[in-house]
Short mmCIF file of C-alpha atoms and ligand atoms in Angstrom, two decimals:
data_model
loop_
_atom_site.label_atom_id
_atom_site.label_comp_id
_atom_site.label_asym_id
_atom_site.label_seq_id
_atom_site.Cartn_x
_atom_site.Cartn_y
_atom_site.Cartn_z
CA UNK L 1 -39.65 -6.24 -20.16
CA UNK L 2 -38.03 -8.81 -22.42
CA UNK L 3 -35.14 -11.14 -22.00
CA UNK L 4 -32.73 -10.24 -24.80
CA UNK L 5 -29.59 -12.32 -24.40
CA UNK L 6 -30.73 -15.73 -25.72
CA UNK L 7 -30.93 -16.91 -29.32
CA UNK L 8 -34.29 -17.97 -30.80
CA UNK L 9 -35.47 -21.57 -30.99
CA UNK L 10 -34.05 -23.01 -27.77
CA UNK L 11 -35.66 -26.15 -26.37
CA UNK L 12 -37.78 -26.12 -23.23
CA UNK L 13 -35.13 -27.95 -21.18
CA UNK L 14 -32.72 -25.10 -21.92
CA UNK L 15 -35.32 -22.36 -21.41
CA UNK L 16 -36.18 -23.86 -18.01
CA UNK L 17 -32.66 -23.07 -16.76
CA UNK L 18 -31.90 -19.92 -18.78
CA UNK L 19 -34.99 -17.87 -19.70
CA UNK L 20 -34.80 -14.76 -17.48
CA UNK L 21 -33.97 -11.06 -17.53
CA UNK L 22 -30.44 -10.20 -18.66
CA UNK L 23 -27.72 -10.63 -16.03
CA UNK L 24 -26.81 -7.59 -13.98
CA UNK L 25 -23.41 -5.87 -14.36
CA UNK L 26 -22.02 -8.37 -11.82
CA UNK L 27 -22.42 -11.35 -14.16
CA UNK L 28 -24.16 -13.61 -11.65
CA UNK L 29 -24.74 -17.09 -13.10
CA UNK L 30 -27.71 -17.92 -10.88
CA UNK L 31 -30.46 -15.29 -11.17
CA UNK L 32 -30.20 -12.67 -8.44
CA UNK L 33 -32.73 -12.17 -5.68
CA UNK L 34 -33.71 -8.50 -5.62
CA UNK L 35 -35.20 -7.91 -2.18
CA UNK L 36 -36.13 -4.28 -2.66
CA UNK L 37 -39.44 -2.47 -2.46
CA UNK L 38 -38.39 0.67 -4.32
CA UNK L 39 -35.89 1.67 -7.03
CA UNK L 40 -33.78 4.84 -7.19
CA UNK L 41 -34.63 6.87 -10.29
CA UNK L 42 -32.09 8.54 -12.59
CA UNK L 43 -34.05 11.77 -12.93
CA UNK L 44 -37.44 13.20 -12.09
CA UNK L 45 -38.37 13.17 -15.77
CA UNK L 46 -37.44 9.51 -16.16
CA UNK L 47 -39.31 8.69 -12.97
CA UNK L 48 -42.43 10.40 -14.33
CA UNK L 49 -42.11 8.50 -17.63
CA UNK L 50 -41.78 5.19 -15.81
CA UNK L 51 -44.78 5.82 -13.59
CA UNK L 52 -46.77 6.74 -16.70
CA UNK L 53 -45.61 3.42 -18.27
CA UNK L 54 -44.00 5.32 -21.14
CA UNK L 55 -40.49 4.18 -20.29
CA UNK L 56 -39.35 0.69 -19.23
CA UNK L 57 -37.80 0.50 -15.79
CA UNK L 58 -38.52 -0.40 -12.21
CA UNK L 59 -40.25 1.97 -9.80
CA UNK L 60 -41.88 0.05 -6.98
CA UNK L 61 -42.24 -3.70 -6.38
CA UNK L 62 -46.04 -3.62 -6.42
CA UNK L 63 -45.66 -2.77 -10.13
CA UNK L 64 -42.64 -4.93 -10.98
CA UNK L 65 -39.44 -6.43 -9.59
CA UNK L 66 -36.52 -7.96 -11.55
CA UNK L 67 -36.67 -11.35 -9.80
CA UNK L 68 -40.43 -11.55 -10.33
CA UNK L 69 -39.99 -10.49 -13.96
CA UNK L 70 -37.43 -13.26 -14.50
CA UNK L 71 -39.80 -15.82 -13.04
CA UNK L 72 -42.57 -14.56 -15.37
CA UNK L 73 -40.27 -14.77 -18.41
CA UNK L 74 -39.28 -18.34 -17.53
CA UNK L 75 -42.85 -19.54 -16.96
CA UNK L 76 -44.10 -17.89 -20.17
CA UNK L 77 -41.25 -19.56 -22.09
CA UNK L 78 -42.28 -22.97 -20.74
CA UNK L 79 -45.99 -22.44 -21.46
CA UNK L 80 -45.27 -21.05 -24.92
CA UNK L 81 -47.07 -17.76 -24.27
CA UNK L 82 -45.75 -14.26 -24.91
CA UNK L 83 -45.99 -13.22 -21.28
CA UNK L 84 -47.00 -14.10 -17.75
CA UNK L 85 -47.99 -12.13 -14.69
CA UNK L 86 -47.10 -13.46 -11.25
CA UNK L 87 -49.39 -13.32 -8.22
CA UNK L 88 -49.10 -14.07 -4.51
CA UNK L 89 -50.92 -17.43 -4.78
CA UNK L 90 -52.88 -19.56 -7.23
CA UNK L 91 -56.15 -18.21 -5.83
CA UNK L 92 -55.00 -14.62 -6.26
CA UNK L 93 -54.24 -15.43 -9.91
CA UNK L 94 -57.90 -16.41 -10.33
CA UNK L 95 -58.98 -13.32 -8.38
CA UNK L 96 -56.86 -11.19 -10.74
CA UNK L 97 -58.40 -12.94 -13.75
CA UNK L 98 -61.92 -12.21 -12.52
CA UNK L 99 -61.22 -8.60 -11.54
CA UNK L 100 -59.55 -7.84 -14.85
CA UNK L 101 -62.13 -9.55 -17.03
CA UNK L 102 -65.55 -9.38 -15.41
CA UNK L 103 -68.09 -6.74 -14.54
CA UNK L 104 -71.65 -6.78 -13.17
CA UNK L 105 -73.99 -8.57 -15.56
CA UNK L 106 -71.29 -10.85 -16.98
CA UNK L 107 -71.68 -14.61 -16.99
CA UNK L 108 -69.09 -17.32 -16.32
CA UNK L 109 -69.22 -21.03 -17.14
CA UNK L 110 -67.10 -23.07 -14.77
CA UNK L 111 -66.42 -26.77 -14.40
CA UNK L 112 -68.12 -28.11 -11.26
CA UNK L 113 -64.98 -30.17 -10.53
CA UNK L 114 -62.48 -27.34 -10.11
CA UNK L 115 -60.18 -26.86 -7.11
CA UNK L 116 -62.25 -26.51 -3.90
CA UNK L 117 -61.72 -22.76 -3.31
CA UNK L 118 -62.53 -21.79 -6.90
CA UNK L 119 -66.20 -22.71 -6.51
CA UNK L 120 -66.93 -20.23 -3.66
CA UNK L 121 -64.72 -17.66 -5.42
CA UNK L 122 -67.19 -17.60 -8.31
CA UNK L 123 -70.45 -18.60 -6.60
CA UNK L 124 -70.06 -16.36 -3.53
CA UNK L 125 -67.37 -13.69 -3.93
CA UNK L 126 -67.84 -12.67 -7.59
CA UNK L 127 -71.62 -13.12 -7.20
CA UNK L 128 -71.55 -10.20 -4.69
CA UNK L 129 -70.49 -7.98 -7.59
CA UNK L 130 -73.22 -9.16 -9.96
CA UNK L 131 -71.31 -11.84 -11.85
CA UNK L 132 -73.32 -15.00 -12.41
CA UNK L 133 -71.69 -18.43 -12.75
CA UNK L 134 -73.11 -21.65 -14.20
CA UNK L 135 -71.33 -24.82 -13.06
CA UNK L 136 -71.27 -27.67 -15.57
CA UNK L 137 -69.87 -31.16 -15.84
CA UNK L 138 -66.15 -31.11 -16.54
CA UNK L 139 -66.33 -33.71 -19.28
CA UNK L 140 -69.69 -32.95 -20.97
CA UNK L 141 -68.86 -30.68 -23.92
CA UNK L 142 -72.58 -30.34 -24.79
CA UNK L 143 -73.31 -29.01 -21.29
CA UNK L 144 -70.67 -26.28 -21.73
CA UNK L 145 -72.19 -25.38 -25.10
CA UNK L 146 -75.73 -25.29 -23.72
CA UNK L 147 -74.71 -22.99 -20.86
CA UNK L 148 -73.52 -20.19 -23.19
CA UNK L 149 -75.47 -16.92 -22.93
CA UNK L 150 -75.05 -13.61 -24.77
CA UNK L 151 -73.39 -12.27 -21.59
CA UNK L 152 -70.88 -15.16 -21.26
CA UNK L 153 -67.41 -13.71 -20.88
CA UNK L 154 -65.32 -16.56 -19.49
CA UNK L 155 -65.11 -20.35 -19.52
CA UNK L 156 -63.01 -21.72 -16.66
CA UNK L 157 -61.65 -25.27 -16.49
CA UNK L 158 -58.90 -27.20 -14.80
CA UNK L 159 -57.47 -30.39 -16.27
CA UNK L 160 -56.83 -32.90 -14.83
CA UNK L 161 -59.02 -31.86 -11.90
CA UNK L 162 -58.38 -32.04 -8.21
CA UNK L 163 -58.86 -34.65 -6.81
CA UNK L 164 -60.68 -36.94 -9.28
CA UNK L 165 -58.34 -36.26 -12.24
CA UNK L 166 -61.21 -35.64 -14.67
CA UNK L 167 -59.88 -34.50 -18.03
CA UNK L 168 -61.61 -31.95 -20.27
CA UNK L 169 -61.04 -31.40 -23.97
CA UNK L 170 -59.20 -28.05 -24.03
CA UNK L 171 -59.51 -27.62 -27.79
CA UNK L 172 -63.28 -28.24 -27.74
CA UNK L 173 -63.82 -25.75 -24.88
CA UNK L 174 -61.65 -23.16 -26.64
CA UNK L 175 -63.83 -23.49 -29.74
CA UNK L 176 -67.00 -22.98 -27.67
CA UNK L 177 -65.51 -19.96 -25.89
CA UNK L 178 -64.31 -18.29 -29.06
CA UNK L 179 -67.58 -19.03 -30.89
CA UNK L 180 -69.33 -17.15 -28.09
CA UNK L 181 -66.88 -14.22 -28.07
CA UNK L 182 -65.62 -15.36 -24.66
CA UNK L 183 -62.25 -16.36 -23.21
CA UNK L 184 -61.11 -19.79 -22.04
CA UNK L 185 -58.95 -19.99 -18.90
CA UNK L 186 -57.31 -23.32 -18.06
CA UNK L 187 -55.78 -24.09 -14.67
CA UNK L 188 -52.66 -26.08 -15.64
CA UNK L 189 -51.48 -26.75 -12.10
CA UNK L 190 -51.72 -30.56 -12.26
CA UNK L 191 -50.17 -31.21 -15.67
CA UNK L 192 -47.66 -28.33 -15.71
CA UNK L 193 -46.21 -27.16 -19.05
CA UNK L 194 -44.03 -30.28 -19.00
CA UNK L 195 -47.05 -32.44 -19.88
CA UNK L 196 -49.56 -30.01 -21.37
CA UNK L 197 -49.45 -26.58 -23.01
CA UNK L 198 -53.05 -25.28 -23.09
CA UNK L 199 -52.10 -22.22 -25.20
CA UNK L 200 -51.21 -24.54 -28.08
CA UNK L 201 -54.75 -25.98 -27.83
CA UNK L 202 -56.45 -22.58 -27.95
CA UNK L 203 -56.70 -21.55 -24.28
CA UNK L 204 -56.44 -17.78 -23.77
CA UNK L 205 -55.27 -17.74 -20.17
CA UNK L 206 -53.25 -20.39 -18.34
CA UNK L 207 -53.58 -20.28 -14.58
CA UNK L 208 -50.91 -21.59 -12.23
CA UNK L 209 -50.61 -22.27 -8.57
CA UNK L 210 -46.84 -21.93 -8.32
CA UNK L 211 -47.20 -23.35 -4.82
CA UNK L 212 -47.37 -26.81 -6.38
CA UNK L 213 -45.00 -28.24 -9.02
CA UNK L 214 -43.32 -24.96 -10.05
CA UNK L 215 -41.79 -24.55 -6.59
CA UNK L 216 -41.87 -28.33 -6.35
CA UNK L 217 -40.49 -28.63 -2.87
CA UNK L 218 -43.40 -27.39 -0.79
CA UNK L 219 -41.88 -24.11 0.37
CA UNK L 220 -43.69 -21.02 -0.88
CA UNK L 221 -47.08 -19.77 -2.09
CA UNK L 222 -47.19 -18.35 -5.61
CA UNK L 223 -49.42 -18.04 -8.66
CA UNK L 224 -49.47 -16.73 -12.22
CA UNK L 225 -51.51 -16.10 -15.35
CA UNK L 226 -49.89 -16.77 -18.74
CA UNK L 227 -51.26 -14.63 -21.58
CA UNK L 228 -50.25 -12.34 -24.45
CA UNK L 229 -47.99 -9.34 -23.83
CA UNK L 230 -50.86 -6.98 -24.64
CA UNK L 231 -53.22 -8.72 -22.20
CA UNK L 232 -50.53 -8.58 -19.54
CA UNK L 233 -49.87 -4.87 -20.02
CA UNK L 234 -53.41 -3.61 -20.70
CA UNK L 235 -55.66 -6.05 -18.85
CA UNK L 236 -53.82 -7.48 -15.84
CA UNK L 237 -51.02 -5.08 -14.87
CA UNK L 238 -53.36 -2.11 -14.19
CA UNK L 239 -55.39 -4.30 -11.80
CA UNK L 240 -52.48 -5.87 -9.93
CA UNK L 241 -50.74 -2.50 -9.70
CA UNK L 242 -53.85 -1.08 -8.03
CA UNK L 243 -54.96 -4.07 -5.99
CA UNK L 244 -51.58 -5.47 -4.97
CA UNK L 245 -51.85 -9.27 -5.14
CA UNK L 246 -48.18 -9.34 -6.21
CA UNK L 247 -45.68 -12.14 -5.76
CA UNK L 248 -42.91 -11.55 -3.20
CA UNK L 249 -39.44 -11.51 -4.85
CA UNK L 250 -38.15 -14.23 -2.54
CA UNK L 251 -41.00 -16.54 -3.56
CA UNK L 252 -40.40 -15.70 -7.22
CA UNK L 253 -36.74 -16.65 -6.79
CA UNK L 254 -37.70 -19.99 -5.25
CA UNK L 255 -39.93 -20.67 -8.27
CA UNK L 256 -37.17 -19.66 -10.70
CA UNK L 257 -34.93 -22.30 -9.16
CA UNK L 258 -37.81 -24.78 -8.94
CA UNK L 259 -38.59 -24.51 -12.65
CA UNK L 260 -35.00 -25.54 -13.47
CA UNK L 261 -35.79 -29.11 -12.32
CA UNK L 262 -39.52 -29.12 -13.18
CA UNK L 263 -39.31 -31.53 -16.13
CA UNK L 264 -37.10 -34.02 -14.27
CA UNK L 265 -39.37 -34.03 -11.24
CA UNK L 266 -42.67 -34.22 -13.12
CA UNK L 267 -41.46 -37.13 -15.26
CA UNK L 268 -40.01 -39.09 -12.32
CA UNK L 269 -43.02 -38.44 -10.07
CA UNK L 270 -45.44 -39.39 -12.87
CA UNK L 271 -43.63 -42.67 -13.44
CA UNK L 272 -43.97 -43.58 -9.75
CA UNK L 273 -47.64 -42.50 -9.81
CA UNK L 274 -48.44 -44.89 -12.65
CA UNK L 275 -46.81 -47.75 -10.71
CA UNK L 276 -48.77 -46.79 -7.60
CA UNK L 277 -52.02 -46.65 -9.60
CA UNK L 278 -51.48 -50.20 -10.86
CA UNK L 279 -50.66 -51.40 -7.33
CA UNK L 280 -53.79 -49.75 -5.87
CA UNK L 281 -56.01 -51.27 -8.57
CA UNK L 282 -54.86 -54.70 -7.39
CA UNK L 283 -55.69 -54.10 -3.70
CA UNK L 284 -58.93 -55.79 -2.56
CA UNK L 285 -59.73 -52.93 -0.13
CA UNK L 286 -59.72 -50.36 -2.95
CA UNK L 287 -63.01 -49.76 -4.78
CA UNK L 288 -61.70 -47.46 -7.50
CA UNK L 289 -58.56 -45.66 -8.62
CA UNK L 290 -58.76 -42.30 -10.40
CA UNK L 291 -55.72 -41.72 -12.61
CA UNK L 292 -55.64 -40.59 -16.27
CA UNK L 293 -52.69 -42.91 -16.96
CA UNK L 294 -54.86 -45.99 -16.35
CA UNK L 295 -56.78 -47.60 -19.22
CA UNK L 296 -59.78 -47.71 -16.82
CA UNK L 297 -59.92 -43.88 -16.68
CA UNK L 298 -62.96 -42.59 -18.64
CA UNK L 299 -60.89 -39.95 -20.50
CA UNK L 300 -57.72 -42.06 -20.78
CA UNK L 301 -57.33 -41.57 -24.55
CA UNK L 302 -57.95 -37.83 -24.45
CA UNK L 303 -55.54 -37.49 -21.52
CA UNK L 304 -52.78 -39.38 -23.32
CA UNK L 305 -53.27 -37.21 -26.41
CA UNK L 306 -53.42 -33.93 -24.48
CA UNK L 307 -50.78 -34.66 -21.81
CA UNK L 308 -47.76 -35.98 -23.71
CA UNK L 309 -48.81 -39.58 -23.05
CA UNK L 310 -48.53 -39.19 -19.29
CA UNK L 311 -51.03 -39.21 -16.42
CA UNK L 312 -49.24 -36.80 -14.09
CA UNK L 313 -48.23 -37.14 -10.45
CA UNK L 314 -51.55 -37.03 -8.59
CA UNK L 315 -54.07 -39.83 -8.15
CA UNK L 316 -57.03 -40.56 -5.92
CA UNK L 317 -58.57 -43.78 -4.73
CA UNK L 318 -61.76 -44.80 -3.01
CA UNK L 319 -61.52 -47.12 -0.02
CA UNK L 320 -64.22 -49.83 0.00
CA UNK L 321 -66.97 -49.44 2.61
CA UNK L 322 -70.64 -50.44 3.04
CA UNK L 323 -71.84 -46.89 3.89
CA UNK L 324 -70.75 -43.24 4.04
CA UNK L 325 -69.86 -43.34 7.74
CA UNK L 326 -67.55 -46.35 7.48
CA UNK L 327 -66.08 -44.91 4.27
CA UNK L 328 -64.87 -41.90 6.26
CA UNK L 329 -63.68 -44.16 9.10
CA UNK L 330 -61.72 -46.42 6.73
CA UNK L 331 -60.14 -43.50 4.87
CA UNK L 332 -59.10 -41.92 8.19
CA UNK L 333 -57.65 -45.30 9.28
CA UNK L 334 -55.47 -45.54 6.15
CA UNK L 335 -54.23 -41.96 6.64
CA UNK L 336 -53.61 -42.38 10.38
CA UNK L 337 -51.67 -45.62 9.80
CA UNK L 338 -49.04 -43.94 7.62
CA UNK L 339 -45.53 -43.73 9.07
CA UNK L 340 -43.72 -42.28 6.05
CA UNK L 341 -46.10 -40.33 3.79
CA UNK L 342 -47.11 -36.86 4.94
CA UNK L 343 -50.73 -36.24 5.91
CA UNK L 344 -50.76 -32.92 4.12
CA UNK L 345 -53.08 -31.02 1.77
CA UNK L 346 -50.62 -29.79 -0.80
CA UNK L 347 -49.31 -31.36 -3.99
CA UNK L 348 -46.33 -31.20 -6.28
CA UNK L 349 -43.88 -31.67 -3.40
CA UNK L 350 -40.82 -33.93 -3.44
CA UNK L 351 -42.35 -35.67 -0.40
CA UNK L 352 -45.37 -37.87 -1.12
CA UNK L 353 -48.49 -36.39 0.46
CA UNK L 354 -51.83 -37.98 1.21
CA UNK L 355 -55.04 -36.17 2.11
CA UNK L 356 -58.79 -36.59 2.65
CA UNK L 357 -60.42 -34.13 0.20
CA UNK L 358 -63.98 -34.36 1.65
CA UNK L 359 -62.85 -32.91 5.01
CA UNK L 360 -60.07 -30.58 3.78
CA UNK L 361 -59.83 -29.00 0.30
CA UNK L 362 -63.52 -29.66 -0.34
CA UNK L 363 -64.67 -29.33 3.30
CA UNK L 364 -66.27 -25.93 2.75
CA UNK L 365 -68.54 -27.13 -0.05
CA UNK L 366 -72.14 -27.97 0.76
CA UNK L 367 -72.99 -31.70 0.67
CA UNK L 368 -74.84 -31.09 -2.63
CA UNK L 369 -71.84 -29.34 -4.20
CA UNK L 370 -69.52 -32.06 -2.90
CA UNK L 371 -71.69 -34.83 -4.34
CA UNK L 372 -71.94 -32.97 -7.65
CA UNK L 373 -68.15 -32.92 -7.67
CA UNK L 374 -68.11 -36.66 -6.83
CA UNK L 375 -65.97 -36.32 -3.70
CA UNK L 376 -66.87 -39.25 -1.47
CA UNK L 377 -65.96 -39.74 2.21
CA UNK L 378 -63.83 -42.79 1.32
CA UNK L 379 -61.69 -40.83 -1.12
CA UNK L 380 -57.95 -40.40 -0.52
CA UNK L 381 -55.76 -38.24 -2.73
CA UNK L 382 -52.08 -39.06 -3.10
CA UNK L 383 -49.70 -36.44 -4.52
CA UNK L 384 -46.69 -38.56 -5.36
CA UNK L 385 -43.24 -37.16 -4.68
CA UNK L 386 -39.78 -38.63 -5.06
CA UNK L 387 -40.12 -41.33 -2.37
CA UNK L 388 -39.34 -44.88 -3.55
CA UNK L 389 -42.41 -46.68 -4.90
CA UNK L 390 -41.95 -49.64 -2.53
CA UNK L 391 -41.93 -47.36 0.51
CA UNK L 392 -45.12 -45.64 -0.69
CA UNK L 393 -47.01 -48.90 -1.25
CA UNK L 394 -45.78 -50.35 2.06
CA UNK L 395 -46.97 -47.26 3.91
CA UNK L 396 -50.44 -47.38 2.35
CA UNK L 397 -50.63 -51.15 2.87
CA UNK L 398 -50.33 -50.62 6.67
CA UNK L 399 -53.81 -49.09 6.83
CA UNK L 400 -55.43 -50.85 3.88
CA UNK L 401 -54.59 -54.33 5.14
CA UNK L 402 -55.97 -53.65 8.63
CA UNK L 403 -59.36 -52.23 7.63
C1 PLP Q 1 -53.63 -25.35 -5.09
C2 PLP Q 1 -54.44 -25.08 -6.29
C3 PLP Q 1 -54.97 -23.82 -6.54
C4 PLP Q 1 -54.80 -22.68 -5.59
O1 PLP Q 1 -53.48 -22.29 -5.46
P1 PLP Q 1 -52.87 -21.65 -4.11
O2 PLP Q 1 -51.48 -21.37 -4.49
O3 PLP Q 1 -53.04 -22.65 -3.02
O4 PLP Q 1 -53.66 -20.42 -3.86
C5 PLP Q 1 -55.67 -23.64 -7.71
N1 PLP Q 1 -55.87 -24.65 -8.58
C6 PLP Q 1 -55.38 -25.89 -8.36
C7 PLP Q 1 -55.63 -26.95 -9.35
C8 PLP Q 1 -54.65 -26.14 -7.21
O5 PLP Q 1 -54.19 -27.38 -6.99
#
């Protein structure tokens, strides 16, 4: 279903507040929230045609819902893809991707530094159904190339990664995928379409956790895959319609409103993050700061090229310690000393959040997997919100200066 009331060639700032389904007959200015599970049909024949997907129209909210459709139109407009399909969470978007794309005997190549839950999704859940996954270094293009097999169907990357902000070369991975007759999926949760549009660099599928910046105020769970219209209709819709990992209309409405301020928030939060990164680098208790906006970041140049010259709004830092045990103790001390920042494992919120990845998002990984991903016990991730920079540094200084 297309939005038809806007002229061509509008800028992203305008699309972020206007791309949606046409207004209803009531002329509402803010997109309506359609809390309905079913839709009354005009005739039995029309109902049959809609269920057979021969006629456009709404039948049941597991198939489609106007508020969810508007959210999909808006996100696709921002990512520069023809279409998007919304899901109940970021993880269910990846589940949908795997179910739609993979079958027993297929092979996946996945970055070893992806979001914590993605690793067991591939290595444990999809493995049960005969899908094999090779995990490779995020930044080693040769390793991705070497892992290709005749059965490789999907390359999966996230950039920048959580929590170490490793950046991969989207264009180079797209070339490898397409040379192998495979697809490239890129999780664009950290950069958002404000900083990076993977489709323009050759990615086939763009994955979103709408829970993060798209909502932007830490309220609802949501996810999406951006793709072509044909992929949406033929590849993903049949699976979601059967399996039901759909987005609730209320959550879609929250994201619709969230996307209206996405660019403003991402730019402001990124600016504060860069200032925080410089401040952390100057603290004697900090061993290392991971942030693509810093010249010390190993993929700084690539990140600046790929991400509109901006590092994003998430950074991590390693607290100094002589051994693993005191690293954990020191990191816990910094987190427990905070009086303002939220000790919270989310990101993309207006409130600045700090978390300990090794015991939370990456707590279910084996020690070997965690070390491969480079997640140390002294590591703290900060997802910068709209708090004032001086209040953020003062709050982190409380713990750092008393280690
Ligand atoms: C949070 C997150 C996910 C998972 O999304 P949920 O909405 O929590 O299911 C996937 N990828 C990245 C990069 C994330 O930060």
